PDB file of N, CA, C, O and CB in Angstrom:
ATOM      1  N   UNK A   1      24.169   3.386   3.527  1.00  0.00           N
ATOM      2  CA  UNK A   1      22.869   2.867   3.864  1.00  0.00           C
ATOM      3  C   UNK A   1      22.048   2.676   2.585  1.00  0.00           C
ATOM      4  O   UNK A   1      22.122   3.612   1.788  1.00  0.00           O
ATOM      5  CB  UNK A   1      22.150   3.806   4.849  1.00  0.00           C
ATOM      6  N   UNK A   2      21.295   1.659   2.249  1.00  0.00           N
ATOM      7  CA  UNK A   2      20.525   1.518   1.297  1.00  0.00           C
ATOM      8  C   UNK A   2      18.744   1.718   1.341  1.00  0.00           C
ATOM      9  O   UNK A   2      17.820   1.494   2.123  1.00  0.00           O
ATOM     10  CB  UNK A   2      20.942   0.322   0.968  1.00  0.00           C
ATOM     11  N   UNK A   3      18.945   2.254   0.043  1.00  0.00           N
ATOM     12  CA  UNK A   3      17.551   3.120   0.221  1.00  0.00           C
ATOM     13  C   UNK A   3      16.512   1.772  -0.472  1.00  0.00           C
ATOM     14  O   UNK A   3      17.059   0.802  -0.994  1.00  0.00           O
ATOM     15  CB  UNK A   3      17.532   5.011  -0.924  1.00  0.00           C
ATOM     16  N   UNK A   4      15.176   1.869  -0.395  1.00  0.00           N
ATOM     17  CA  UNK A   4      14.357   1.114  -1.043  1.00  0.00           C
ATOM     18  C   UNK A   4      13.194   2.365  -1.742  1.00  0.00           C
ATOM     19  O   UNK A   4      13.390   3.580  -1.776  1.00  0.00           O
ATOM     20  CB  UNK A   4      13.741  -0.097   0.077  1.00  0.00           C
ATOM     21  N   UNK A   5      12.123   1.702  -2.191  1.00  0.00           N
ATOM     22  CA  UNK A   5      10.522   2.551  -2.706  1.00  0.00           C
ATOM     23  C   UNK A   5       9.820   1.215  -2.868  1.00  0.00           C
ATOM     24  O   UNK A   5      10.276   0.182  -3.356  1.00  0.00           O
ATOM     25  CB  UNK A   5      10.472   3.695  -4.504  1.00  0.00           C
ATOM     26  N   UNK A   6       8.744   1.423  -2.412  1.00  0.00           N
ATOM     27  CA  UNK A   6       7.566  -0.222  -2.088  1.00  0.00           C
ATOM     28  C   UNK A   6       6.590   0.730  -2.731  1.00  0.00           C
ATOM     29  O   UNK A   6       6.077   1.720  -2.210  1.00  0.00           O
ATOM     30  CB  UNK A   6       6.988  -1.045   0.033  1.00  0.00           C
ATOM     31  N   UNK A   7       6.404   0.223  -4.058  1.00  0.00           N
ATOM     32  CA  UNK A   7       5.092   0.716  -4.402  1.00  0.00           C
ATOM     33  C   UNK A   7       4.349  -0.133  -4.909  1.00  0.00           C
ATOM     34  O   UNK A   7       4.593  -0.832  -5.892  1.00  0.00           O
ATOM     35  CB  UNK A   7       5.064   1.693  -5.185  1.00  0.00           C
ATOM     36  N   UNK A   8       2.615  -0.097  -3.722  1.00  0.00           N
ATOM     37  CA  UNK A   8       1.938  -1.531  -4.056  1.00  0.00           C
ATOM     38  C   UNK A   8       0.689  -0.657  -4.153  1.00  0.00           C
ATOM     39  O   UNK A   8       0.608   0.496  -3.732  1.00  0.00           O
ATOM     40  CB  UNK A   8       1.977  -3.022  -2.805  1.00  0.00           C
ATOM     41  N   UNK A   9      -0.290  -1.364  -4.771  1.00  0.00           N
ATOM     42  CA  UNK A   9      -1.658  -1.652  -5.092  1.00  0.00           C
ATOM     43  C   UNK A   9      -2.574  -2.580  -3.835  1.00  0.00           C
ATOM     44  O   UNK A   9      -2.287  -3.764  -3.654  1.00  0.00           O
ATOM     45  CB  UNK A   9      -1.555  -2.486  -6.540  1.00  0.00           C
ATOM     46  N   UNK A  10      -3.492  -2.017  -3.159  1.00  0.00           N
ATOM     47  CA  UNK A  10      -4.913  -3.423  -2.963  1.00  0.00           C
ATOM     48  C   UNK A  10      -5.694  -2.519  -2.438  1.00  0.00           C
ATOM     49  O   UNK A  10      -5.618  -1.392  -1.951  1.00  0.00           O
ATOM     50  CB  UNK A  10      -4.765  -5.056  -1.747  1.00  0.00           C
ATOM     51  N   UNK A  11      -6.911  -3.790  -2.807  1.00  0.00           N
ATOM     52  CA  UNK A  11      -7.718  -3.227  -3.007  1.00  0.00           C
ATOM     53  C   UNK A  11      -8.353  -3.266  -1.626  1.00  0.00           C
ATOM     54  O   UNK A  11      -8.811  -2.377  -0.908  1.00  0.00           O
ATOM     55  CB  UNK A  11      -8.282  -3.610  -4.094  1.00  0.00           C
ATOM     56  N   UNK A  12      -8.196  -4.961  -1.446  1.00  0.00           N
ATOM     57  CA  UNK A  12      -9.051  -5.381  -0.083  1.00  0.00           C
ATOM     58  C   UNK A  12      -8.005  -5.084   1.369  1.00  0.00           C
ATOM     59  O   UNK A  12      -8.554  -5.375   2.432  1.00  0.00           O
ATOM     60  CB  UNK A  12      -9.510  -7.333  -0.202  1.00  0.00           C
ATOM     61  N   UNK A  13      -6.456  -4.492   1.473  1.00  0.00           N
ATOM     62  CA  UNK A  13      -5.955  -4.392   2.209  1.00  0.00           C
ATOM     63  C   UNK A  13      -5.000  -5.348   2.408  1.00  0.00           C
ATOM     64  O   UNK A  13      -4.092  -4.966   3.147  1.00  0.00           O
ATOM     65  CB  UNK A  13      -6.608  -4.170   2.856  1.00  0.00           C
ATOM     66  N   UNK A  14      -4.866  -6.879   1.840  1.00  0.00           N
ATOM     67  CA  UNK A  14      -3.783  -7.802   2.173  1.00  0.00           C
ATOM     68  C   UNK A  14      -2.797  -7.288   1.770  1.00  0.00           C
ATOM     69  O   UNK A  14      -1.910  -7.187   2.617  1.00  0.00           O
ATOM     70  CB  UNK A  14      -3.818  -9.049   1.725  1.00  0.00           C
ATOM     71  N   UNK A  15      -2.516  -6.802   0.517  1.00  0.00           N
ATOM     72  CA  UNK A  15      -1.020  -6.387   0.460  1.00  0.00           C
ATOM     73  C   UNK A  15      -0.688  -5.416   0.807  1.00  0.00           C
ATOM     74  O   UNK A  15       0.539  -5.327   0.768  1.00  0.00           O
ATOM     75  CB  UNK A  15      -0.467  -6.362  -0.527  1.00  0.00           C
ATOM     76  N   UNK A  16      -1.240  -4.446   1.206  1.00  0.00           N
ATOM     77  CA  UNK A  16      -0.968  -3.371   2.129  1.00  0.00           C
ATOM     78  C   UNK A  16      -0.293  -3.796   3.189  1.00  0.00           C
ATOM     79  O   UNK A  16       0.701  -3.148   3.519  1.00  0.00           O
ATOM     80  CB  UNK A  16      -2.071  -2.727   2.571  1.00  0.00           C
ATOM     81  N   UNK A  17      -0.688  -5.007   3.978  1.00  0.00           N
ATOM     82  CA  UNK A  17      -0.175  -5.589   5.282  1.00  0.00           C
ATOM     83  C   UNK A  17       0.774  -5.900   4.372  1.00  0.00           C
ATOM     84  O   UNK A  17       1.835  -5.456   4.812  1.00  0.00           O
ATOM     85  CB  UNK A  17      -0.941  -6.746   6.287  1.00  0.00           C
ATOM     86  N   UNK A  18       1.011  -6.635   2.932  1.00  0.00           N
ATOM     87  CA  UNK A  18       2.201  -7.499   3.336  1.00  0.00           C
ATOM     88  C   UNK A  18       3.395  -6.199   2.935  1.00  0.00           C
ATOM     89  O   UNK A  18       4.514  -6.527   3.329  1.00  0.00           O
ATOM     90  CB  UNK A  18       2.336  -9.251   2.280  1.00  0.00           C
ATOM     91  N   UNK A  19       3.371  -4.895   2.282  1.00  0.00           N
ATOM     92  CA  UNK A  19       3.909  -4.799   2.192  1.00  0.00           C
ATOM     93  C   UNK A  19       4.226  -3.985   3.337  1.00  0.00           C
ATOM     94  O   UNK A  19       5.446  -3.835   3.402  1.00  0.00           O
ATOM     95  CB  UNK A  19       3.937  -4.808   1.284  1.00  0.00           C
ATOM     96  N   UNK A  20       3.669  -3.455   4.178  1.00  0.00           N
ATOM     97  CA  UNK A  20       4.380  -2.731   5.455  1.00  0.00           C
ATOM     98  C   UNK A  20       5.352  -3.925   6.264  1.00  0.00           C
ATOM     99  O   UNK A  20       6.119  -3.591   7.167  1.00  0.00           O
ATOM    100  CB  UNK A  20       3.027  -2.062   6.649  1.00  0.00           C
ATOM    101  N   UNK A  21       5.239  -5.060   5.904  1.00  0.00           N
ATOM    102  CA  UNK A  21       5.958  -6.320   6.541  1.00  0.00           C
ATOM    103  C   UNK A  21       7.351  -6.386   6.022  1.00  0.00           C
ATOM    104  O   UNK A  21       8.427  -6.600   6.580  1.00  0.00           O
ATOM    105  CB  UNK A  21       5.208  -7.733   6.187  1.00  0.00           C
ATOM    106  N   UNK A  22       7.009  -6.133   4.764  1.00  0.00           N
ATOM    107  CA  UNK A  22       7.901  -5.811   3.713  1.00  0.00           C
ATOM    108  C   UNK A  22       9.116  -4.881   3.967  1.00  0.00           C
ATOM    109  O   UNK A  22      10.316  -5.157   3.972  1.00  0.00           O
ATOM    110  CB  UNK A  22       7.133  -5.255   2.724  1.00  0.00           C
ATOM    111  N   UNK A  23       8.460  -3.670   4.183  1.00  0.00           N
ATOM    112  CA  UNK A  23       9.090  -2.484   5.010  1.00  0.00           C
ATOM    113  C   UNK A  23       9.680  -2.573   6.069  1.00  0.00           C
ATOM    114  O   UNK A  23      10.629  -1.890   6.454  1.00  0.00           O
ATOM    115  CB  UNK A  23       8.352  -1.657   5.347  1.00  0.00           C
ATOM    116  N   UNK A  24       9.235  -3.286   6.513  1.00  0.00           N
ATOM    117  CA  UNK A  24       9.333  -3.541   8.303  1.00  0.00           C
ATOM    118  C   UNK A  24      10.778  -3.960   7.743  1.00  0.00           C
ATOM    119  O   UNK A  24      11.755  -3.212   7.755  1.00  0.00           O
ATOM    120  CB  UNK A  24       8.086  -4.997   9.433  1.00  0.00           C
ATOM    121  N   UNK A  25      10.762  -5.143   7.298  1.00  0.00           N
ATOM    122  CA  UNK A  25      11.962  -6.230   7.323  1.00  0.00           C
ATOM    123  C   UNK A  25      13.395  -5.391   6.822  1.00  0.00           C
ATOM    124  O   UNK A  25      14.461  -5.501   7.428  1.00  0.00           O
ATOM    125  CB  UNK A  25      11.564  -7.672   6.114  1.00  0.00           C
ATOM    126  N   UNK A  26      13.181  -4.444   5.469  1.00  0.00           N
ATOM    127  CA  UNK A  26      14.023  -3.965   5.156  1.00  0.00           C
ATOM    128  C   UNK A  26      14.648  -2.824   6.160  1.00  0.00           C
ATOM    129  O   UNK A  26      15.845  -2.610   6.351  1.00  0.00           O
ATOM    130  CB  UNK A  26      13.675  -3.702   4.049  1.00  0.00           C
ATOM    131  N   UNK A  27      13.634  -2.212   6.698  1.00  0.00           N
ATOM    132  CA  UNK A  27      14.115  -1.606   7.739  1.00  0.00           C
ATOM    133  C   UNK A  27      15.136  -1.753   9.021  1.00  0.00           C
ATOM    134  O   UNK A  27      16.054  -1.061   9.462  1.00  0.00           O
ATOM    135  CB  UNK A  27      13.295  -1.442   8.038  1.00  0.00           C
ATOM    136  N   UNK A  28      14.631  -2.772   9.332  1.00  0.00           N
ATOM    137  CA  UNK A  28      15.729  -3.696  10.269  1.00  0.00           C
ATOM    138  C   UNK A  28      16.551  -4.552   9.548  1.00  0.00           C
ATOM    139  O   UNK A  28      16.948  -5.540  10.165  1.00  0.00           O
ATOM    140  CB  UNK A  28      15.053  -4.668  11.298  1.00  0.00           C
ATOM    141  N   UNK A  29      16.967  -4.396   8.196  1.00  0.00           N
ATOM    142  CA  UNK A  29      18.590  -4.297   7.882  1.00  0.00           C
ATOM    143  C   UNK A  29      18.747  -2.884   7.490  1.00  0.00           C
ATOM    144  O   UNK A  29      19.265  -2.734   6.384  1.00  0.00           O
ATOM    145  CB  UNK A  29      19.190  -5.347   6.588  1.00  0.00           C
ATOM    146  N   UNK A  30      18.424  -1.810   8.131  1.00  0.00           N
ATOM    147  CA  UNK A  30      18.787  -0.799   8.340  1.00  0.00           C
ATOM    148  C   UNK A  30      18.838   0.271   7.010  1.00  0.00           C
ATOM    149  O   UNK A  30      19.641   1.181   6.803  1.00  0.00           O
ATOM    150  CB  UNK A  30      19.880  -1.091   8.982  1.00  0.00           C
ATOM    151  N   UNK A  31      17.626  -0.200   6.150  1.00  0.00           N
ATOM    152  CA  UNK A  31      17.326   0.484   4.980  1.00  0.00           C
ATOM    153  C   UNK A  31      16.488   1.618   4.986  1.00  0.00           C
ATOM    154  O   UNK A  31      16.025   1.800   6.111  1.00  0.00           O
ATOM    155  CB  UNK A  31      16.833  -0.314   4.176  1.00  0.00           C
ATOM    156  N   UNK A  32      16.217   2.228   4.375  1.00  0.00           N
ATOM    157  CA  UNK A  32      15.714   3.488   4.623  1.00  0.00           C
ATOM    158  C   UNK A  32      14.263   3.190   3.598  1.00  0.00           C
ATOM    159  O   UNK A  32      14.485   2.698   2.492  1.00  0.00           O
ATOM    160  CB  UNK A  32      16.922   4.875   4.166  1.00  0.00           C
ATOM    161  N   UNK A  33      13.194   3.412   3.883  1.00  0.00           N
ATOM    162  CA  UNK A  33      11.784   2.475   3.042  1.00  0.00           C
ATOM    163  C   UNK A  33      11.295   3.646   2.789  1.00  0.00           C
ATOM    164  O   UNK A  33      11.453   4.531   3.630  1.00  0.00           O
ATOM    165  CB  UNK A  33      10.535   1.277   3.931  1.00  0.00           C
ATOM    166  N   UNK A  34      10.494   3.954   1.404  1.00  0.00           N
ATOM    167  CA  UNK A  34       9.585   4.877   1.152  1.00  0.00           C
ATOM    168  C   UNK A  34       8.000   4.345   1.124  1.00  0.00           C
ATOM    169  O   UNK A  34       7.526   5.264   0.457  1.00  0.00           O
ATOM    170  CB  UNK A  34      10.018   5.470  -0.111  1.00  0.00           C
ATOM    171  N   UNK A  35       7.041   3.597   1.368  1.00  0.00           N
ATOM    172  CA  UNK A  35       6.055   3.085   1.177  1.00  0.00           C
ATOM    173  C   UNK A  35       5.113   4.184   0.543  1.00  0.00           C
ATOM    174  O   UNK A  35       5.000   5.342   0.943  1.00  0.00           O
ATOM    175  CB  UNK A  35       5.694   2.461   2.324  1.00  0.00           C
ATOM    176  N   UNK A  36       4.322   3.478  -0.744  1.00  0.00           N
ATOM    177  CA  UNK A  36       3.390   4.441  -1.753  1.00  0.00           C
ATOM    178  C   UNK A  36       2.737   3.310  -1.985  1.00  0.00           C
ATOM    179  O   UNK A  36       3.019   2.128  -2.180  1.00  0.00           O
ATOM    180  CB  UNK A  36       4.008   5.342  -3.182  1.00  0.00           C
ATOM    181  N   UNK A  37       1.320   4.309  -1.878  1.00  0.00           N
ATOM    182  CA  UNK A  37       0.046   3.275  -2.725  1.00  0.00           C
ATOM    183  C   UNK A  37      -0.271   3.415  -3.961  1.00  0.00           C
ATOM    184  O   UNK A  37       0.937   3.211  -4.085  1.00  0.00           O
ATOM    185  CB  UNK A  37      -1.321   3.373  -2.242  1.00  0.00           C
ATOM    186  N   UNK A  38      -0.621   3.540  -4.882  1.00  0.00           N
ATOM    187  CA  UNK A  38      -0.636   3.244  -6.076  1.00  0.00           C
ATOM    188  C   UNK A  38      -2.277   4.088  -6.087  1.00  0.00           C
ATOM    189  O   UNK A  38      -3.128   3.500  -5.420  1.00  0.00           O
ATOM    190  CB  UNK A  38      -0.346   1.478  -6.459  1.00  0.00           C
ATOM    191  N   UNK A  39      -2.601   5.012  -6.585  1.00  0.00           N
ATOM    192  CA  UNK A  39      -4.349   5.568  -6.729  1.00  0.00           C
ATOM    193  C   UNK A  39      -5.269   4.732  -6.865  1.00  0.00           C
ATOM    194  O   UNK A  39      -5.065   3.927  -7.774  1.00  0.00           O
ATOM    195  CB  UNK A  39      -4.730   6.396  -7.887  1.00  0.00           C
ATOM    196  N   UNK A  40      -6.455   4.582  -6.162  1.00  0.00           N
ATOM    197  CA  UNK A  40      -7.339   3.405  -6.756  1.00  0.00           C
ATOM    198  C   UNK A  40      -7.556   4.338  -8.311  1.00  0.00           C
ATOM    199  O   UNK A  40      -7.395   5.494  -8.700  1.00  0.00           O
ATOM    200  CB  UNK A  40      -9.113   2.958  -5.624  1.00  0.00           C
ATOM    201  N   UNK A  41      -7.997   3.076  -8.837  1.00  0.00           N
ATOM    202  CA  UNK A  41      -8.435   3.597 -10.462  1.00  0.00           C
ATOM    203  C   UNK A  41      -9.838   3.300 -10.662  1.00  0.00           C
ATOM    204  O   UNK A  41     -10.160   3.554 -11.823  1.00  0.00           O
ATOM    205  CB  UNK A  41      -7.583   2.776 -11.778  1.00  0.00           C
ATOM    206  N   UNK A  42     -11.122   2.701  -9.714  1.00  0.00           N
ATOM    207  CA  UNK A  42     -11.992   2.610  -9.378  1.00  0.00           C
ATOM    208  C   UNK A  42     -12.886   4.033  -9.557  1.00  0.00           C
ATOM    209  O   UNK A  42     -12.328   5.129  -9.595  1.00  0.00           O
ATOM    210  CB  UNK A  42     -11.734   2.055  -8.321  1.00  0.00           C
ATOM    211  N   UNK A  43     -14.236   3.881  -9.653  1.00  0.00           N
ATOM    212  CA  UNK A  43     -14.791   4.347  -9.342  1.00  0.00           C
ATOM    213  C   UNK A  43     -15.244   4.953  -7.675  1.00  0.00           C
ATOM    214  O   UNK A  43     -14.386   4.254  -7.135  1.00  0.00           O
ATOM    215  CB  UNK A  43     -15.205   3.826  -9.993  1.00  0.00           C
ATOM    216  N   UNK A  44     -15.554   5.299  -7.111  1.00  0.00           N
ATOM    217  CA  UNK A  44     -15.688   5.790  -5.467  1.00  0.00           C
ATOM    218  C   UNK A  44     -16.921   4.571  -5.487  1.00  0.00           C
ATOM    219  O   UNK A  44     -16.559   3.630  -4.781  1.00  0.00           O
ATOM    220  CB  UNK A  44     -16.260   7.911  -4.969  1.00  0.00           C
ATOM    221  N   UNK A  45     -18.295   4.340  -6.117  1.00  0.00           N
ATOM    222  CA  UNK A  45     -19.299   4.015  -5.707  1.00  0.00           C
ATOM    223  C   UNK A  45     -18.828   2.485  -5.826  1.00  0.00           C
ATOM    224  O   UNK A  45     -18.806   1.779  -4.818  1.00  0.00           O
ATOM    225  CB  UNK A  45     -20.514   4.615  -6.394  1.00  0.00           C
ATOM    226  N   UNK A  46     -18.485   2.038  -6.969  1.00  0.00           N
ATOM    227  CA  UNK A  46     -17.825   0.521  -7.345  1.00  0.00           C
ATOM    228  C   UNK A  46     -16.889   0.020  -6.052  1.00  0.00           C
ATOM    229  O   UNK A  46     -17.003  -1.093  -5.538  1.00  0.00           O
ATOM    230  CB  UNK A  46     -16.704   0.632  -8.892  1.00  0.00           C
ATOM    231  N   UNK A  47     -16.088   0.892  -5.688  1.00  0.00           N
ATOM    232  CA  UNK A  47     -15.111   0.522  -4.646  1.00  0.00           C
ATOM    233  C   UNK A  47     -16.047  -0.058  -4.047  1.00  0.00           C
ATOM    234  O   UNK A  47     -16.364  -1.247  -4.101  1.00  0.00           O
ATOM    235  CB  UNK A  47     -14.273   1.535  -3.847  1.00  0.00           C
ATOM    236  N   UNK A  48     -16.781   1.288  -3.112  1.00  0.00           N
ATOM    237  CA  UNK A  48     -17.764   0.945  -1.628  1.00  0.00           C
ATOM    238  C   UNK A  48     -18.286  -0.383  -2.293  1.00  0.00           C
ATOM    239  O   UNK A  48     -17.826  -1.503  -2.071  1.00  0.00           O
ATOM    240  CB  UNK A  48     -19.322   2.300  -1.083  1.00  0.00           C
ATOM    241  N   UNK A  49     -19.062  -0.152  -2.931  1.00  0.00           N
ATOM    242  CA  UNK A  49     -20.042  -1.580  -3.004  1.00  0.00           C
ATOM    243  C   UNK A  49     -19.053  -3.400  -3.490  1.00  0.00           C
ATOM    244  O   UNK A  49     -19.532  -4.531  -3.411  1.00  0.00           O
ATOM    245  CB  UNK A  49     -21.461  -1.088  -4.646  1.00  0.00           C
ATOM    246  N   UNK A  50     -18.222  -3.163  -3.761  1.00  0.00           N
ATOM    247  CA  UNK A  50     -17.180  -4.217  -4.028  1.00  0.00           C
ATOM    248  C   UNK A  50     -16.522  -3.959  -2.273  1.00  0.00           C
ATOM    249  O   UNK A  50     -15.625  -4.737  -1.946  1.00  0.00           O
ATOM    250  CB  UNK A  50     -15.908  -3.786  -5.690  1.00  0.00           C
ATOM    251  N   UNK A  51     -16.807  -3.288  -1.605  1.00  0.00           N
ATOM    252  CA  UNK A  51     -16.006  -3.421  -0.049  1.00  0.00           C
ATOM    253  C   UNK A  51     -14.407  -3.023  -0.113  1.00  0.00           C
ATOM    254  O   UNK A  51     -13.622  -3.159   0.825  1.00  0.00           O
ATOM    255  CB  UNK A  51     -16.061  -5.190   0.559  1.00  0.00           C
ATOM    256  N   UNK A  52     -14.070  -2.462  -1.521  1.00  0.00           N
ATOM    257  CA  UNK A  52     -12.318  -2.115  -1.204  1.00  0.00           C
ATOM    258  C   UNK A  52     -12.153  -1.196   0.396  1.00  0.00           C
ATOM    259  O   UNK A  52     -12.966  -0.585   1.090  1.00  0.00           O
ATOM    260  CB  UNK A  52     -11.567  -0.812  -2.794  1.00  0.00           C
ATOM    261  N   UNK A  53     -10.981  -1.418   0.493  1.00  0.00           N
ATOM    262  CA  UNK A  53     -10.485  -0.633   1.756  1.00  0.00           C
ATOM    263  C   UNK A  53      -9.566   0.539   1.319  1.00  0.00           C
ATOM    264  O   UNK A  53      -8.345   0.586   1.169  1.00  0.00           O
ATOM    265  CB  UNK A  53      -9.637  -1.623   2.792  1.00  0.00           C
ATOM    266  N   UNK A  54     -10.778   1.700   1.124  1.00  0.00           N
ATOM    267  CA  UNK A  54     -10.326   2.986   0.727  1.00  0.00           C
ATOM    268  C   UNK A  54      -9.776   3.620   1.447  1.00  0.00           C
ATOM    269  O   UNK A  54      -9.250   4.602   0.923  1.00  0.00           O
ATOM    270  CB  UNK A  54     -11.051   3.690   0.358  1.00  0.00           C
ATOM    271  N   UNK A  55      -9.555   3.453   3.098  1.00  0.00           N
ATOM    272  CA  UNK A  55      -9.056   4.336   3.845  1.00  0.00           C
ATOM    273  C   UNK A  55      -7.159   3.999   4.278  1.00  0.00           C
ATOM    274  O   UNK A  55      -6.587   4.423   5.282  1.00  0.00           O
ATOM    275  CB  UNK A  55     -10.168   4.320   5.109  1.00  0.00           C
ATOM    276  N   UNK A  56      -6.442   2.998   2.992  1.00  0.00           N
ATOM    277  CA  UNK A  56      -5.374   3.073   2.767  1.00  0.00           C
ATOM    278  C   UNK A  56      -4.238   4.190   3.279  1.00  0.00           C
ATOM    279  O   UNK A  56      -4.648   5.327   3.049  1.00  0.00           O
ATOM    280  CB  UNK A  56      -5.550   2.978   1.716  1.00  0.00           C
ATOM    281  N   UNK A  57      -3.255   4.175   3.750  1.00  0.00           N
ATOM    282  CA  UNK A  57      -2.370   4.840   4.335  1.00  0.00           C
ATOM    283  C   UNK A  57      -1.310   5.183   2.795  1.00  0.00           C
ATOM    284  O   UNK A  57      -1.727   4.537   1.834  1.00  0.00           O
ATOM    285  CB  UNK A  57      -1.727   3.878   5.734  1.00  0.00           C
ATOM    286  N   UNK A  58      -0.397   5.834   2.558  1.00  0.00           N
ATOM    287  CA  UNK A  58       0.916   6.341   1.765  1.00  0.00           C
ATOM    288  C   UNK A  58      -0.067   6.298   0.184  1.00  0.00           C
ATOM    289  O   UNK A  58       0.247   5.638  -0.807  1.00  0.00           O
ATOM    290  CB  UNK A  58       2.680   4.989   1.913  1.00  0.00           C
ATOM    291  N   UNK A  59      -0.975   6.961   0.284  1.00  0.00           N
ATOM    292  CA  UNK A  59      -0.896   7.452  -1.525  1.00  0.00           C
ATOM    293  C   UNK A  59      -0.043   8.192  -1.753  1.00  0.00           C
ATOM    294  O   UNK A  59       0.577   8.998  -1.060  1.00  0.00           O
ATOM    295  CB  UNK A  59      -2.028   8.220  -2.220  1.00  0.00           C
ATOM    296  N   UNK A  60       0.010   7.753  -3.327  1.00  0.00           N
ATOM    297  CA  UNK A  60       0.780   8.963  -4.163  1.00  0.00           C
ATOM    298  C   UNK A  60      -0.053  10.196  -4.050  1.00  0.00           C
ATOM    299  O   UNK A  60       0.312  11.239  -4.592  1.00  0.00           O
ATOM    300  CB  UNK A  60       0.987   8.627  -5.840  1.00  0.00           C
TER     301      UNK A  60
END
């Protein structure tokens, strides 16, 4: 069985979707997926007020 590791970055959430899609797909050829987010490197206040989507799923 082949293993993968998806490690992505966003800020606003699109690649988050694309990469759980990502996951998805490898999965159903029967791969085994690790999904990791990457730390924001942001400030907390900069995020909020730029609107990032801090409440991201698989941090490191």
């Amino acid at each position: 069985m082949s293993q993968a590791f998806l490690l992505y970055y966003s800020g606003y959430g699109r690649i988050e979707t694309m990469a759980q899609v990502v996951a998805e797909g490898a999965r159903s050829a029967r791969a085994t997926v690790e999904v990791k987010r990457v730390p924001e490197t942001v400030q907390a206040d900069v995020a909020k007020a730029a609107h990032f989507k801090v409440d991201q799923a698989g941090g490191l």
